[in-house]
Short mmCIF file of C-alpha atoms in Angstrom, two decimals:
data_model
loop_
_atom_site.label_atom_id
_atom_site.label_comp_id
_atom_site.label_asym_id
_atom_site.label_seq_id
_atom_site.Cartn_x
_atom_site.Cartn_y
_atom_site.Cartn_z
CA UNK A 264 8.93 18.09 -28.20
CA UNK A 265 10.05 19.05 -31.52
CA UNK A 266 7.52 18.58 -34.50
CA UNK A 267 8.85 17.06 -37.11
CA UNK A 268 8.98 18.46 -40.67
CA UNK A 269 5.82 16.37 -41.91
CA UNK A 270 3.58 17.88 -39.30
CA UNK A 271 4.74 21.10 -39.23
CA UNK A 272 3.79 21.17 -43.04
CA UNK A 273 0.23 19.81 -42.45
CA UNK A 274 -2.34 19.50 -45.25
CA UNK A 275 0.50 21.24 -47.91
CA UNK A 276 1.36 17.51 -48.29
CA UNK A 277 -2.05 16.75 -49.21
CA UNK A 278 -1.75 18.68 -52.29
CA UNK A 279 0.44 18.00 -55.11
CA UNK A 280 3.00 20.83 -56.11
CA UNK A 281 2.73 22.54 -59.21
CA UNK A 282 5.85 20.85 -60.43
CA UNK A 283 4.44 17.74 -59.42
CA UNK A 284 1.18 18.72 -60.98
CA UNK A 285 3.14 19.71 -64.79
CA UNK A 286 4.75 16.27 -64.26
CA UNK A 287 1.83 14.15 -64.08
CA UNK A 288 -0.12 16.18 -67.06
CA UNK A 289 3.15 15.77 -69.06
CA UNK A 290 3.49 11.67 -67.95
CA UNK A 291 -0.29 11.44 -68.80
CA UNK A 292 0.10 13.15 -72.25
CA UNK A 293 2.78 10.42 -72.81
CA UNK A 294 1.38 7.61 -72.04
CA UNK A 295 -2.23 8.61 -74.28
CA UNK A 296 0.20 8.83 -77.11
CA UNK A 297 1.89 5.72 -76.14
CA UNK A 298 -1.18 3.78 -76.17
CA UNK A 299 -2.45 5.52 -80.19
CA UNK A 300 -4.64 8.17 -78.14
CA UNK A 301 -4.72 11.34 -80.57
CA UNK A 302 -3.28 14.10 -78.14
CA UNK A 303 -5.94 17.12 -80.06
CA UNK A 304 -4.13 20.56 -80.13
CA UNK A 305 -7.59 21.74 -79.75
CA UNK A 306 -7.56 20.86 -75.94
CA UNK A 307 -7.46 23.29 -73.80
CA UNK A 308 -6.25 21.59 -70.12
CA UNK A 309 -8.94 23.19 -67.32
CA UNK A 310 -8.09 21.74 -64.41
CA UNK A 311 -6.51 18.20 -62.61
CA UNK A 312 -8.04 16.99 -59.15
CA UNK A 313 -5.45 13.94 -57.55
CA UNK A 314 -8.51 12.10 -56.38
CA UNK A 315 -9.12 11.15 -52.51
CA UNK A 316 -10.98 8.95 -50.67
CA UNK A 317 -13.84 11.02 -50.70
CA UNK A 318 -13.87 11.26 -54.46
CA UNK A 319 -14.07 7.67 -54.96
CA UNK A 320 -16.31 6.45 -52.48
CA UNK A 321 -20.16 5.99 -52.80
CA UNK A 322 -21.25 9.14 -52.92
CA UNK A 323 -20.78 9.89 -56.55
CA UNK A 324 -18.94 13.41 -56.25
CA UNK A 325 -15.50 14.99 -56.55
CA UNK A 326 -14.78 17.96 -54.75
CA UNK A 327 -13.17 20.76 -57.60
CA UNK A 328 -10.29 22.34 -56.54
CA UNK A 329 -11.64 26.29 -56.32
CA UNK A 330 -8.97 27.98 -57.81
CA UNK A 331 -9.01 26.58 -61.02
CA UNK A 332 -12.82 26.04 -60.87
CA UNK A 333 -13.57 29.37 -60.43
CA UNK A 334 -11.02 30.83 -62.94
CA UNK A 335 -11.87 27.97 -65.84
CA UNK A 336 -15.29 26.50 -65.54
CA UNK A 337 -18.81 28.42 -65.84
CA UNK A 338 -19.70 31.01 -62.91
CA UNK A 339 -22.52 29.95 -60.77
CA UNK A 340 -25.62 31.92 -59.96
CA UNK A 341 -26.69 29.21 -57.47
CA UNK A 342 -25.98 26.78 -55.33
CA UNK A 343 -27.73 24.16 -57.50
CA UNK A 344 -25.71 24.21 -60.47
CA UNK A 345 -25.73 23.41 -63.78
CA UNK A 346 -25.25 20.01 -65.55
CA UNK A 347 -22.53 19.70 -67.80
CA UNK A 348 -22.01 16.99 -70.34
CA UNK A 349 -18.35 15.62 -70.63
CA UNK A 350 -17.11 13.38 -73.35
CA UNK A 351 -14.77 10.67 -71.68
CA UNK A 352 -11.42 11.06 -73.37
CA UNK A 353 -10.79 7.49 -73.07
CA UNK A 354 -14.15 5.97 -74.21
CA UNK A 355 -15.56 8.95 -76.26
CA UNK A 356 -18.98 8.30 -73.60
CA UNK A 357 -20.29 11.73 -72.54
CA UNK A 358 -21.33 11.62 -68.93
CA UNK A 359 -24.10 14.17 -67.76
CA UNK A 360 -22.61 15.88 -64.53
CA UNK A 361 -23.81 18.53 -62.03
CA UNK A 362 -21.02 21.38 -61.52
CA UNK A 363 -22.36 22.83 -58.11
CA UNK A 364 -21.38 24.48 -54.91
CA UNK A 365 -21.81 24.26 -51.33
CA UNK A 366 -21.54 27.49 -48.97
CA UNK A 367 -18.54 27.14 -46.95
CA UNK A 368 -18.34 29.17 -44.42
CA UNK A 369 -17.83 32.95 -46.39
CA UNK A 370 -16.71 30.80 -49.11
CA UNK A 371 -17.94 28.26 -52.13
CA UNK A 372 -16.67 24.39 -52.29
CA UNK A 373 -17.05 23.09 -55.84
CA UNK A 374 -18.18 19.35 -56.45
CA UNK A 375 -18.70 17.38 -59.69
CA UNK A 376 -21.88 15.10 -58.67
CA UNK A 377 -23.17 12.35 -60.62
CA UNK A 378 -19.45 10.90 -61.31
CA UNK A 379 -19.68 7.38 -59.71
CA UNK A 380 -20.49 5.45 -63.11
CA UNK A 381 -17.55 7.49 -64.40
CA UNK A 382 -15.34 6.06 -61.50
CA UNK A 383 -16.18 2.74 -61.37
CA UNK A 384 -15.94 2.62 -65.54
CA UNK A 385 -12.23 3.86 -65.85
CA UNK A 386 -11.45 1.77 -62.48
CA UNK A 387 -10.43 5.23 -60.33
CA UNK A 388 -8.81 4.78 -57.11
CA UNK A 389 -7.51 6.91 -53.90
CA UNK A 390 -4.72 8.47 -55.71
CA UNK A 391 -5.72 8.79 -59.43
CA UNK A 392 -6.46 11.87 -61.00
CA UNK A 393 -8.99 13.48 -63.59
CA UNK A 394 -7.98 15.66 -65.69
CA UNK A 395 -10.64 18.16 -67.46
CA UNK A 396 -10.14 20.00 -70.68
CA UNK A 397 -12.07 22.01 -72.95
CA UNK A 398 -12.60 21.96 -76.75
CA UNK A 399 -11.53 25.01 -78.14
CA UNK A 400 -13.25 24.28 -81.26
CA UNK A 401 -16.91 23.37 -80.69
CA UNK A 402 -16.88 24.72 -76.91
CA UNK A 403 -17.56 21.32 -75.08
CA UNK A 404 -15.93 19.72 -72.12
CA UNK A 405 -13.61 16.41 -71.93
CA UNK A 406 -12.67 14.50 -69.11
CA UNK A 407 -10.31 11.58 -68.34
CA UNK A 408 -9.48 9.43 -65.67
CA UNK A 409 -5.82 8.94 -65.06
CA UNK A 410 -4.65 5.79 -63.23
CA UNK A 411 -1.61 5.98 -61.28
CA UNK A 412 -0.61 2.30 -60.77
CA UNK A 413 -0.24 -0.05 -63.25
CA UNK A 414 -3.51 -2.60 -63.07
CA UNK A 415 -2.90 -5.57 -61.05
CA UNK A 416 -0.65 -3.88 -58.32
CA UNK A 417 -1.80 -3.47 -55.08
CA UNK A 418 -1.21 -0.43 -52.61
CA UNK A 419 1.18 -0.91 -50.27
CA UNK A 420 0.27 -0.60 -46.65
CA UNK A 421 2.27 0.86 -44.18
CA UNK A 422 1.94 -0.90 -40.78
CA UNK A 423 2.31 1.32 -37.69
CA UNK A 424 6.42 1.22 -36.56
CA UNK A 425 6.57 -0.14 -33.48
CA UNK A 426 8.61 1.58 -30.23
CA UNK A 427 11.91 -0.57 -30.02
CA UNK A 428 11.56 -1.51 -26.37
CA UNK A 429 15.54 -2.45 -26.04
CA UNK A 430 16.56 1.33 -26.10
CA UNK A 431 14.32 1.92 -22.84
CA UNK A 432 16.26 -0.90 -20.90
CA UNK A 433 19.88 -2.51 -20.73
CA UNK A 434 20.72 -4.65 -23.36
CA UNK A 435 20.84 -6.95 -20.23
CA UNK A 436 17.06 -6.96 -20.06
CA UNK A 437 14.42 -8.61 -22.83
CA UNK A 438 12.33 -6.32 -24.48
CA UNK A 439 9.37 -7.79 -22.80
CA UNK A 440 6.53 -5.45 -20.84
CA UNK A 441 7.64 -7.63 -17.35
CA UNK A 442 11.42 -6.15 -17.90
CA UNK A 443 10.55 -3.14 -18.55
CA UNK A 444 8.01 -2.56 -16.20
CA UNK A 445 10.62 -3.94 -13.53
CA UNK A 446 13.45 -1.43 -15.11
CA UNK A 447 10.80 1.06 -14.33
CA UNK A 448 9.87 0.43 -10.47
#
């Protein structure tokens, strides 16, 4: 059996592309100034995180990617943290976070805890993103929560493609499990 290109590329289509990424940021930045947000030239863009299931759920954490948490936000000493105050682009709010890490395996996984109420207020789901910046001026850090979907729309679902049962017998036979089991015996 030949794999097919989708899972042959595993989790690389979890992740966004970098073009992808520069799209989105770029959309975003449109649509803020489409609905009177001041873009500031004093932003400096940290990092975006598409957001999973995980991220949204009731646990009240987003995993970071590492990359750009370890190049852009504050280096840890320990595995508890710090907490980090970010004003909410959208709502000027400032949310009290905790930047931490867990040990993974010889490695660090980065998490935002503490970001439920932030979810739940900008209406975040599977799919949105965060974006975080920080102030070049007076040194503090922004966030905003990026919906993908227009409000009201609904995901679509795929259901599960069925097997089409007529290639496996004549066109003679139904499609039924009798005929086929018979076209099998």
């Amino acid at each position: 059996m030949i794999p097919s290109s989708d899972a042959s590329q595993g989790h690389a289509a979890d992740r966004p592309s970098s073009q992808q990424q520069n799209y989105q940021r770029q959309a975003s930045s449109n649509r803020m100034q489409q609905q009177g947000w001041k873009t500031e030239k004093n932003l400096k863009f940290l990092l975006q995180k598409v957001l999973k299931q995980s991220d949204v759920g009731n646990l009240g954490r987003i995993v970071l990617p590492k990359k750009e948490a370890e190049s852009h936000l504050p280096e840890l000493e320990s595995r508890d943290g710090i907490s980090i105050a970010m004003e909410d682009i959208g709502t000027s709010r400032v949310w009290n976070m905790r930047y931490r890490f867990w040990p993974n395996n010889k490695s660090r996984m980065y998490l935002l805890e503490n970001t439920g109420d932030f979810v739940r207020v900008n209406g975040l789901q599977e799919g949105d993103f965060i974006v975080i910046y920080s102030d070049t001026k007076c040194g503090k850090y922004m966030i905003r929560g990026v919906k993908v979907r227009q409000p009201g729309m609904k995901l679509e679902v795929k259901k599960p493609t069925r097997r089409n049962t007529r290639n496996l017998c004549g066109a003679d036979q139904g499609s039924s499990l009798a005929s086929i089991e018979q076209a099998v015996r």
